[in-house]
Short mmCIF file of C-alpha atoms and ligand atoms in Angstrom, two decimals:
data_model
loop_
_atom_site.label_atom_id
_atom_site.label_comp_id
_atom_site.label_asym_id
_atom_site.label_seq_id
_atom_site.Cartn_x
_atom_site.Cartn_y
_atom_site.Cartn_z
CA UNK A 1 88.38 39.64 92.09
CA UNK A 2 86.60 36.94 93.99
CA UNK A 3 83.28 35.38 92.69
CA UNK A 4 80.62 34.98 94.49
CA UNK A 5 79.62 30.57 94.57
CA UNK A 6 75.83 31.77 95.43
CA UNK A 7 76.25 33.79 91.58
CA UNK A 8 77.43 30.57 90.42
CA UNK A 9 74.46 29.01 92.13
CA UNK A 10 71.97 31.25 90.71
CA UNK A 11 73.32 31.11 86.74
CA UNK A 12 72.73 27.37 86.88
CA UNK A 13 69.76 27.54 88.59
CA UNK A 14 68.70 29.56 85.80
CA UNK A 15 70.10 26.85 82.86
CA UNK A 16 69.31 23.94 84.66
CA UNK A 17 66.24 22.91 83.06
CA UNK A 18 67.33 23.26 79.21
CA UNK A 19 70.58 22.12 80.34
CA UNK A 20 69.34 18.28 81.61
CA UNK A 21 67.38 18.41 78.27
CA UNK A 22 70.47 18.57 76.20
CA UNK A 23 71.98 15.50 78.52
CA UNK A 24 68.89 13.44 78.19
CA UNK A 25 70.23 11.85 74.77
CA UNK A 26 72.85 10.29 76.59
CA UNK A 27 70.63 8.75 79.14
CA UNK A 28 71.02 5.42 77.27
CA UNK A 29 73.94 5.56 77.17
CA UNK A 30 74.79 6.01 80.61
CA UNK A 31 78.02 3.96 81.26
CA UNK A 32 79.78 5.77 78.37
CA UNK A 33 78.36 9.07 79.58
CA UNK A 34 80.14 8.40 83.14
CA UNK A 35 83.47 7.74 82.07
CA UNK A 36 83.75 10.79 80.03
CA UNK A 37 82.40 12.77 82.60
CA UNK A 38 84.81 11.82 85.32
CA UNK A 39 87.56 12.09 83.11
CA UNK A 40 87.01 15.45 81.80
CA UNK A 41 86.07 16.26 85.96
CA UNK A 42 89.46 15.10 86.61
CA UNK A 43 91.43 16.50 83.48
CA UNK A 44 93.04 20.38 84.12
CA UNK A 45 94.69 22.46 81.69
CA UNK A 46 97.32 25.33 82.84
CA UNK A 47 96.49 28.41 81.90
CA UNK A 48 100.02 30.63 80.97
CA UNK A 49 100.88 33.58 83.18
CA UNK A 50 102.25 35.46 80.12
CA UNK A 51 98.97 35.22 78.38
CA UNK A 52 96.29 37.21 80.83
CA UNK A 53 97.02 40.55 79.26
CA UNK A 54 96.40 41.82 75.74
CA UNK A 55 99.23 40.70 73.16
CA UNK A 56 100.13 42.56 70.32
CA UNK A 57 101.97 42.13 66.71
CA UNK A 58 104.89 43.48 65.67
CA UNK A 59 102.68 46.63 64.25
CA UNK A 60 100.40 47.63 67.00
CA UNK A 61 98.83 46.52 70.22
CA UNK A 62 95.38 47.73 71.46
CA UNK A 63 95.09 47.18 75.67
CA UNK A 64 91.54 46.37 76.70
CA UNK A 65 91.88 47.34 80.40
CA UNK A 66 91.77 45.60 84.00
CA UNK A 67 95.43 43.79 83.48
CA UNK A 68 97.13 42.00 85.84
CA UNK A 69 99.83 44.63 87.16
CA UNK A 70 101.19 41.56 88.75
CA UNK A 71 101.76 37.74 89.56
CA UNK A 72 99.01 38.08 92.54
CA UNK A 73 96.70 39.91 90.00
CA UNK A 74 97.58 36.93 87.20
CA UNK A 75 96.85 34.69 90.03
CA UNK A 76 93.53 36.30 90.65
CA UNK A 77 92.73 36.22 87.10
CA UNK A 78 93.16 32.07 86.57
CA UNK A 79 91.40 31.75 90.27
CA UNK A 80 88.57 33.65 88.44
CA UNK A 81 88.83 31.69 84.97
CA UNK A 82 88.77 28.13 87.21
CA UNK A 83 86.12 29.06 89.73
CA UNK A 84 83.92 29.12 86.30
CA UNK A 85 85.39 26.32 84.51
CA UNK A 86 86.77 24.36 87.15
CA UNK A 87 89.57 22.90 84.39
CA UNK A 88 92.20 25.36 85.06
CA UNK A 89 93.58 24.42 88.04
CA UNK A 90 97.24 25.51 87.31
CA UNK A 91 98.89 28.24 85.96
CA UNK A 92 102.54 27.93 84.36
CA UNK A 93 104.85 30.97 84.82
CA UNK A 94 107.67 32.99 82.99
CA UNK A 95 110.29 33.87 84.35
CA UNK A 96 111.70 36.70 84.74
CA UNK A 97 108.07 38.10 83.94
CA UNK A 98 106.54 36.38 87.06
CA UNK A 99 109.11 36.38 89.57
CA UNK A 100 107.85 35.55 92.74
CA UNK A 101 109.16 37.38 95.98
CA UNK A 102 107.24 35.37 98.65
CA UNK A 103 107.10 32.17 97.46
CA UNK A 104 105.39 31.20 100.06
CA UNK A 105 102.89 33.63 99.51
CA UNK A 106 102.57 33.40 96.98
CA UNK A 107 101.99 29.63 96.86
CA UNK A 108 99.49 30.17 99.61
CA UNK A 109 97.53 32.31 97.31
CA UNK A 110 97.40 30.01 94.82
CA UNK A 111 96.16 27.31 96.53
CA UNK A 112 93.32 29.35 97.90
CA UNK A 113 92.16 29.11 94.55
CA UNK A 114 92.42 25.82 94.27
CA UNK A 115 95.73 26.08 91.57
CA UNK A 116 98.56 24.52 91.65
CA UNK A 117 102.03 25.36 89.54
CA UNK A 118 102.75 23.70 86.18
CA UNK A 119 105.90 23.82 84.79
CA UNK A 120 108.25 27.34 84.94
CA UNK A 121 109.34 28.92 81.51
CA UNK A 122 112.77 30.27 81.24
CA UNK A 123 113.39 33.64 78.94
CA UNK A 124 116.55 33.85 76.85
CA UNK A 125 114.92 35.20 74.00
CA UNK A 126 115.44 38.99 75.34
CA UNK A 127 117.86 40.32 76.89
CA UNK A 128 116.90 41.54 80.54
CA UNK A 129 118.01 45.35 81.79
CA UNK A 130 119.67 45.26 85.29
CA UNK A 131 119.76 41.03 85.25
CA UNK A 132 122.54 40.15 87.73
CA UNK A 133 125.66 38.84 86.08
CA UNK A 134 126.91 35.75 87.85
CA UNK A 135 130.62 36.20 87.54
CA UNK A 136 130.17 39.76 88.57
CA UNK A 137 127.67 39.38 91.33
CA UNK A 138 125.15 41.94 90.21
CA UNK A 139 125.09 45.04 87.81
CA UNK A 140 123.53 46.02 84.93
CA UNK A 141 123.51 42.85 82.43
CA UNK A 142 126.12 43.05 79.47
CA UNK A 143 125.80 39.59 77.59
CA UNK A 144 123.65 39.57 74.94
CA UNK A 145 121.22 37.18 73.70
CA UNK A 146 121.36 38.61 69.86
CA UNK A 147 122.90 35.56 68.34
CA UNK A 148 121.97 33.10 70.98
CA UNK A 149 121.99 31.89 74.35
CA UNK A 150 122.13 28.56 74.93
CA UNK A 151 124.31 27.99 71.47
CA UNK A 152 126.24 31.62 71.75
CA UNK A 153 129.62 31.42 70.35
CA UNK A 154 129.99 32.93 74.36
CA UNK A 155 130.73 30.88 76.72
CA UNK A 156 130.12 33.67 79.32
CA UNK A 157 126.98 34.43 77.48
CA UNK A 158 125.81 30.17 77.53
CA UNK A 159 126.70 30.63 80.99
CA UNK A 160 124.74 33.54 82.06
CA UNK A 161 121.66 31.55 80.14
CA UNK A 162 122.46 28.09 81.94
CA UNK A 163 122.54 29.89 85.69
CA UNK A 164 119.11 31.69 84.36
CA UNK A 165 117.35 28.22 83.57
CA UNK A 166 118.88 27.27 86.82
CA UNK A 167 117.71 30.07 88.69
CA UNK A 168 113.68 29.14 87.02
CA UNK A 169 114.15 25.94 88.39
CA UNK A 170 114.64 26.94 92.51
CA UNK A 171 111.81 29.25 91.43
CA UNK A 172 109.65 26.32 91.06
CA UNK A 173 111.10 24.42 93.32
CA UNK A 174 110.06 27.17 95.69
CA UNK A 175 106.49 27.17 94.33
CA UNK A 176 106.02 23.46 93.88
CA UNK A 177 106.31 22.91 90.51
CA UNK A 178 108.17 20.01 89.16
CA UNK A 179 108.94 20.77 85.31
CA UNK A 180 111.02 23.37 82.91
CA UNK A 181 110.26 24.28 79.91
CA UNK A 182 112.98 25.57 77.44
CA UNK A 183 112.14 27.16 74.10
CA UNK A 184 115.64 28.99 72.64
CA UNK A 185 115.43 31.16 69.97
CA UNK A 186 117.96 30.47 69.48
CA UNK A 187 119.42 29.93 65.24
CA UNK A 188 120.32 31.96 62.73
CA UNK A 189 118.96 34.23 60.39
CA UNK A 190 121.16 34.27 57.13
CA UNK A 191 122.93 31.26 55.27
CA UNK A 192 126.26 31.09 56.89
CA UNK A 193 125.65 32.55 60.09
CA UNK A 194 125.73 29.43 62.01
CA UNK A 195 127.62 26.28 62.45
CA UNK A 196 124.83 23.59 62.64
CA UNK A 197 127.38 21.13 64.05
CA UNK A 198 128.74 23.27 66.78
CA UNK A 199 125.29 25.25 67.65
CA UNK A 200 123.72 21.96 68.37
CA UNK A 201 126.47 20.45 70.50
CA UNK A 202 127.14 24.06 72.51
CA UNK A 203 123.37 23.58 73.41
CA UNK A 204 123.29 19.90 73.97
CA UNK A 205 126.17 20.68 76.51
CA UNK A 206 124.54 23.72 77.87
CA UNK A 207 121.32 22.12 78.29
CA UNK A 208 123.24 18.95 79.87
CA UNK A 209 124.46 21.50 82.83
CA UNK A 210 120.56 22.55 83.65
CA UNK A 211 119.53 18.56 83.16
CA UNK A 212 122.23 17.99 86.15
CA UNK A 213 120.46 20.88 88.08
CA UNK A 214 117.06 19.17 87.78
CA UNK A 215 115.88 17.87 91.37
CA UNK A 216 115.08 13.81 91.20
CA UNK A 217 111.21 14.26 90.58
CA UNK A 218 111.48 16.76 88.01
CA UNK A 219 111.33 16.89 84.40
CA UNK A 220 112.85 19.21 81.42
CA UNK A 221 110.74 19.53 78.22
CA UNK A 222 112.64 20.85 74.98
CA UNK A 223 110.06 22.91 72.84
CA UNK A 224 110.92 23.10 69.66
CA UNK A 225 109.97 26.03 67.09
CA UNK A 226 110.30 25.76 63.20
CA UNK A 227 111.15 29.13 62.38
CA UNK A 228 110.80 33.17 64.28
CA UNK A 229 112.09 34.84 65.20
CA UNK A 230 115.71 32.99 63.60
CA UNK A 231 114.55 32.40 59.80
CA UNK A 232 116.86 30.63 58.39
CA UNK A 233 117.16 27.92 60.86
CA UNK A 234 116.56 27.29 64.41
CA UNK A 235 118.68 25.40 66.37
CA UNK A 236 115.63 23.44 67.94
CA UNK A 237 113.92 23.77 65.28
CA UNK A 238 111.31 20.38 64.94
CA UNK A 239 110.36 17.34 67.03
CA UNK A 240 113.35 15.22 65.15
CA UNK A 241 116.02 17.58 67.24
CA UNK A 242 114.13 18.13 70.31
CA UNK A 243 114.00 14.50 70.72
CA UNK A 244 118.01 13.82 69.69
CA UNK A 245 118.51 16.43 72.65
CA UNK A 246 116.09 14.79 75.41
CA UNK A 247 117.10 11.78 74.18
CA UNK A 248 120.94 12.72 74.99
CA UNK A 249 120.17 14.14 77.99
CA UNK A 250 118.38 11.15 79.47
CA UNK A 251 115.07 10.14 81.56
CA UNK A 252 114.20 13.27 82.92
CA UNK A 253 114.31 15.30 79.39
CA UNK A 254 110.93 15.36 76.96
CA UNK A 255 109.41 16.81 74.21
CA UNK A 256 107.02 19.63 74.14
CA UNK A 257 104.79 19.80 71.02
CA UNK A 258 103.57 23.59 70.35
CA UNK A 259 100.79 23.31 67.96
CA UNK A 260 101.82 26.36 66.36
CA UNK A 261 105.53 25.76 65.85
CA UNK A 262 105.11 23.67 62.74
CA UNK A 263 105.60 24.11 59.42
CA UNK A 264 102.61 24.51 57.47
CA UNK A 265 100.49 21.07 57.09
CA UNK A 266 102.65 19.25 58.99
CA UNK A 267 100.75 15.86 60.29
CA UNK A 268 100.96 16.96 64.65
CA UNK A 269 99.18 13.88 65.31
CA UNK A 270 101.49 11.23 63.95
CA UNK A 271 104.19 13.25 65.29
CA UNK A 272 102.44 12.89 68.93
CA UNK A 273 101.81 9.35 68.37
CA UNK A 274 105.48 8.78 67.65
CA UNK A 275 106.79 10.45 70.18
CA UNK A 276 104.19 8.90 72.82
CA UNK A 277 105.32 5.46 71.36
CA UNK A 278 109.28 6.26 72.44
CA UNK A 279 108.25 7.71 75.71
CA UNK A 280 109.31 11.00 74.98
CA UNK A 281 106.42 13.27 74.80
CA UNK A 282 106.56 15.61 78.02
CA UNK A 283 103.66 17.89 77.36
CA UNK A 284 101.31 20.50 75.27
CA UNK A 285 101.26 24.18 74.61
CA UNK A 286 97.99 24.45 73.16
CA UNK A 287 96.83 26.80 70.50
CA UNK A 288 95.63 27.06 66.99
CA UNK A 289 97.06 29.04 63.50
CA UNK A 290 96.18 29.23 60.22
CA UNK A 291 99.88 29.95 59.15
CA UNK A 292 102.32 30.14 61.67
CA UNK A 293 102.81 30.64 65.40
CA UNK A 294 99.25 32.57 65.60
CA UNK A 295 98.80 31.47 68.83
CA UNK A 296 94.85 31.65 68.39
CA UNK A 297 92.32 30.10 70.49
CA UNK A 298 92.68 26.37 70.59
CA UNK A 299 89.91 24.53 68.31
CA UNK A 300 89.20 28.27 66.09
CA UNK A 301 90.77 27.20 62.87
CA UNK A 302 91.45 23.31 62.99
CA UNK A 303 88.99 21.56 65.36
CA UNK A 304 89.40 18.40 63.63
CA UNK A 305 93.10 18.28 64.14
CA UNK A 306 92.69 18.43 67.32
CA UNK A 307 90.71 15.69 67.53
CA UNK A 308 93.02 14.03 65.83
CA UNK A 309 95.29 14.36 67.97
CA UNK A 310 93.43 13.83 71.52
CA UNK A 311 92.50 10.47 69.42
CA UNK A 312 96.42 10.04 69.11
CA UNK A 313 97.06 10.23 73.06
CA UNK A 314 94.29 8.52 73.90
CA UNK A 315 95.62 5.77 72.29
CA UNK A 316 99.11 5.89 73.02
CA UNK A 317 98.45 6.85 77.13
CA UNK A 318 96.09 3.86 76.83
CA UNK A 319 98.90 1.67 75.23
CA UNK A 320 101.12 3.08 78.13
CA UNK A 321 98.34 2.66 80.69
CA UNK A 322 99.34 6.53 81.55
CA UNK A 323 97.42 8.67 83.59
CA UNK A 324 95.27 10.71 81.11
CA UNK A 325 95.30 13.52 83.44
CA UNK A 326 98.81 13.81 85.32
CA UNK A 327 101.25 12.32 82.69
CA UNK A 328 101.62 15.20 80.55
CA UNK A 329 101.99 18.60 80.85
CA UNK A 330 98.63 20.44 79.69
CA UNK A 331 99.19 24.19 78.65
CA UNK A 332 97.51 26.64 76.88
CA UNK A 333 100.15 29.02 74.93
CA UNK A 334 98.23 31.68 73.28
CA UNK A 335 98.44 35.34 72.58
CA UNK A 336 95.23 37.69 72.52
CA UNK A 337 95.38 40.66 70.44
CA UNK A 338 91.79 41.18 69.55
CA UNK A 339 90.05 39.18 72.14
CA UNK A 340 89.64 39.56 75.54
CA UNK A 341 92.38 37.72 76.76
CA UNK A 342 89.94 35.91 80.06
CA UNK A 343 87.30 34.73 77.17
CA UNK A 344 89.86 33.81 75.09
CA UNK A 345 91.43 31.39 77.48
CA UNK A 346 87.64 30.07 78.76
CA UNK A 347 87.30 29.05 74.99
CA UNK A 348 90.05 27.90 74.77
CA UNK A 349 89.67 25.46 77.38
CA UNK A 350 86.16 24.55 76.24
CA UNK A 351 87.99 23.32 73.01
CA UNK A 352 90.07 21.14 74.32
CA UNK A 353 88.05 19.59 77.15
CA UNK A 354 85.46 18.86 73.80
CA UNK A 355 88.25 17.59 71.33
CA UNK A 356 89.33 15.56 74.32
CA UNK A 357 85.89 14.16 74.98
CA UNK A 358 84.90 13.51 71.11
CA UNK A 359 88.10 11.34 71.33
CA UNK A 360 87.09 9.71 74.04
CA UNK A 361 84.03 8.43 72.35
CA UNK A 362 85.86 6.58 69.33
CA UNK A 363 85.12 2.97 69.46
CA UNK A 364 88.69 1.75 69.36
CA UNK A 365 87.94 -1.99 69.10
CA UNK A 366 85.98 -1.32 65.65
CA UNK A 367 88.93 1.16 64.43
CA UNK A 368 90.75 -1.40 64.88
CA UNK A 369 89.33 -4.09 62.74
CA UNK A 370 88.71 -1.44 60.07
CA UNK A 371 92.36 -0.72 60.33
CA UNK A 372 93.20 -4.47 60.53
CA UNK A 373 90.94 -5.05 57.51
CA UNK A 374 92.03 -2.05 55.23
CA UNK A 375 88.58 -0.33 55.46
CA UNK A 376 89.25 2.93 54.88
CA UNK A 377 85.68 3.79 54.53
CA UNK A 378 84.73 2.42 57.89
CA UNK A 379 87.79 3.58 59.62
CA UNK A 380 86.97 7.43 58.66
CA UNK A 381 83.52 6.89 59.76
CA UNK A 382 84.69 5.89 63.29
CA UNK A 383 86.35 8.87 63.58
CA UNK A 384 83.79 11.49 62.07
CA UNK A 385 80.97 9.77 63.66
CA UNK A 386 82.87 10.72 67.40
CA UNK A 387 83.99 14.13 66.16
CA UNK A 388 80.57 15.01 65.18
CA UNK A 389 78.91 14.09 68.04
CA UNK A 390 77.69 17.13 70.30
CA UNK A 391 79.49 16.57 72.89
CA UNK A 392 78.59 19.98 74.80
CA UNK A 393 76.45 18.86 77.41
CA UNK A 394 78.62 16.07 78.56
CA UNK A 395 81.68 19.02 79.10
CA UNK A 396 78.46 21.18 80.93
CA UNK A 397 78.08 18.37 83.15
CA UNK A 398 81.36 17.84 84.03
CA UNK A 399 81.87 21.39 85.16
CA UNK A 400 78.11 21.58 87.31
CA UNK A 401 79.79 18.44 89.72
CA UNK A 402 82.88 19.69 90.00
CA UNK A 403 81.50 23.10 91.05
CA UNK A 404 81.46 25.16 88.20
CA UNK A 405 79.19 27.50 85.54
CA UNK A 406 77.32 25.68 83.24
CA UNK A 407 78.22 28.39 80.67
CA UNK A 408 81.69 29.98 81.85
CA UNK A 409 81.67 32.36 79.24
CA UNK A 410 77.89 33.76 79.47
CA UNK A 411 78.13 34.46 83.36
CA UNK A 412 81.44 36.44 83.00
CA UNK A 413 79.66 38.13 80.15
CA UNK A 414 76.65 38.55 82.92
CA UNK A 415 78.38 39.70 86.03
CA UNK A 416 80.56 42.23 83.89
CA UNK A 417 83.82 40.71 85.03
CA UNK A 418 85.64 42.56 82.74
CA UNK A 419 84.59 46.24 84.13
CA UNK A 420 84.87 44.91 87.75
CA UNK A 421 88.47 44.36 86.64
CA UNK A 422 88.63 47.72 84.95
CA UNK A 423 87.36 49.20 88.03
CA UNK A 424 89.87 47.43 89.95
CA UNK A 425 93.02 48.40 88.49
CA UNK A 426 92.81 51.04 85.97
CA UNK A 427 92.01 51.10 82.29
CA UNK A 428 95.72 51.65 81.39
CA UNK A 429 97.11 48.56 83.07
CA UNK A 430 99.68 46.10 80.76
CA UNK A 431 100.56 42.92 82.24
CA UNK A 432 103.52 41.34 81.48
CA UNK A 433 104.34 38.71 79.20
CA UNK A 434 103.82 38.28 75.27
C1 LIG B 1 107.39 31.12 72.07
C2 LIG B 1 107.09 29.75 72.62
C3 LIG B 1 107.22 29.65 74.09
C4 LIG B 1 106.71 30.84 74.82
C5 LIG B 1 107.18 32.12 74.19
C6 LIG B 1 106.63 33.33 74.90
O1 LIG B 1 106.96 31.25 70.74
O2 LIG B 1 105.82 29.32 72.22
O3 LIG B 1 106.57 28.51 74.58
O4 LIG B 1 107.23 30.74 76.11
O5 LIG B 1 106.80 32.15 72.84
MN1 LIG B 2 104.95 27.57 73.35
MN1 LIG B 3 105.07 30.05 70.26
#
């Protein structure tokens, strides 16, 4: 579905007035204003092909209606979510959910919605009916991912998985992407099961034969995953291995940090700042839990860790002098089972382009002297003064001159986008992915 810019037009139109009230606090502050403002214009966040359906848990799913039935309809749907936001201007794919027939095609059709392709997720974590077996040039698939794919005791099976992730990568070659991501599932369930030793040097070596298959401009990020579905141990199972493996594999190789794949209360923003510090930190799946991989909306349960840890790369892309905007991966990673999975993600966005802003308002010279002085008091203050600063209009703003909805969430609530979509493609569509 295509939307209208004249119904754009119109909803701000209608906001405008209470919406340059809310702005006119910042009026003296009007340098400050401006450099958030053209940061968070320039700042995009991918929005996961495998999340624009309804998920489910392991004891039910309940479909909403209007899926994407397909990578042109997923398309559609983050065309739609960034004609209203304008901070979605990529969309990262799975494959072999999303495989794309016409690449060129299909990369036409995403650029006619202004989106571009962030990095392309392999799948070894199921097994695939009818996958093509590369030493048997096609047929049903018989190598099983059960125990592993990457670190299977297998070599046929570690090679089937290695010519997948190789296979992702043309993909995106094709479609102009220029990153993998890898999360295994690889571990083991029961005490005994594994050998730590040899599971983590069969996957440093089967992960070494995708590094060589990288092109020169591309990188690999390593995600790593503390526990599910392996729960006993996981063979990348926390920032410490992910970065012994991208560290192994060399300049191209980086760490992904899922905010859910933690163990509980683990500190994610001294983890990011480390990992910033080394160089090593590739990129983001953002989402939020409560306990474990929830994969809720970013910002619904912790908005002050997030904050944290924006505050964290601001800090450490400053200390870099990186580009805020194009030297990490952004991604949303999230799974909507009793949301509707468009809102969900325009919320989700919202979160972090606020989180993001909020840190960009910490006065880092004082922070420092607090620091530099042991005042704890003052230092905390720094902080909580940014992160409780309403920073909602400045986020408005951003999306009004970059062609956007001043609220993204009330107009698709407005135009009925959701029974458009039903009307579109059925009631009893399921897209695929989580
Ligand atoms: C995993 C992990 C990966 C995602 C899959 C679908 O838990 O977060 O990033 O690709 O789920
Ligand atoms: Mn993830
Ligand atoms: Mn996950």
């Amino acid at each position: 579905m295509n939307l209208n810019p004249d119904l754009i037009a119109s909803h701000n139109a209608g906001g405008q007035s209470q919406h340059q009230r809310k702005l006119a606090s910042w009026t003296d502050l009007v340098e400050q204003a401006e450099t958030v403002i053209q940061k968070l214009v320039d700042f995009q966040i991918a929005i996961p092909s495998w999340a624009l359906g309804t998920g489910g848990t392991r004891f039910g799913r309940f479909p909403g209606g209007g899926e994407p039935r397909s990578l042109e309809e997923k398309i559609a749907d983050v065309g739609l979510l960034h004609a209203l936001n304008r901070a979605s201007g990529a969309i990262s794919l799975h494959i072999p959910w999303d495989i794309p027939t016409d690449p060129n095609a299909t990369k036409q059709l995403a650029a006619s919605y202004g989106l571009a392709f962030d990095a392309v997720n392999s799948n070894t974590f199921q097994d695939q009916p009818g996958a093509p077996q590369p030493e048997q040039g096609g047929g049903p698939s018989q190598l099983s991912y059960k125990f592993g794919s990457l670190q299977h005791v297998d070599p046929a099976v570690r090679r089937q998985a290695v010519e997948h992730n190789i296979e992702v990568i043309r993909h995106g070659v094709a479609l102009g992407s220029n990153a993998l991501t890898v999360w295994l599932s690889d571990g083991s369930s029961f005490p005994g099961q594994l050998n730590f030793r040899k599971a983590f040097e069969r996957t440093l070596d089967s992960l070494q034969e995708i590094y060589a298959a990288l092109p020169d401009d591309w990188k690999v990020f390593v995600e790593y995953k503390a526990f599910e579905p392996n729960f006993y141990s996981m063979t990348v199972g926390d920032w410490g291995s992910s970065y012994l493996y991208a560290t192994k594999l060399g300049p191209k190789a980086y760490t992904l940090v899922d905010l859910g794949h933690h163990l509980p209360n683990a500190n994610i923003e001294q983890i990011v700042a480390i990992l910033l510090n080394e160089g090593k930190l590739g990129g983001f799946h953002f989402n939020d839990s409560k306990y474990g991989d929830d994969d809720l909306t970013a910002g619904s349960i912790k908005p002050y860790q997030l904050f944290l840890i924006f505050n964290e790369l601001i800090d450490g892309m400053d200390a870099r002098q990186m580009n805020h905007a194009q030297d990490l991966g952004w991604m949303i990673d999230a799974s909507h089972n009793v949301k509707d999975p468009l809102e969900d993600l325009l919320q989700s966005v919202e979160a972090i382009q606020l989180a993001y802003a909020q840190a960009l308002l910490v006065d880092r010279v004082a922070l420092d002297e607090a620091r530099e002085a042991n005042d704890v008091v003052r230092a905390q203050e720094i902080l909580q003064d940014a992160f409780r600063t309403d920073v909602r209009p400045l986020v408005a703003e951003a999306r009004l001159r970059a062609g956007g909805a001043l609220n993204p969430l009330a107009l698709f609530r407005e135009l009925n986008v959701r029974q458009q979509l039903i009307g579109e493609r059925g009631a009893k569509t399921v897209a695929t992915g989580l």
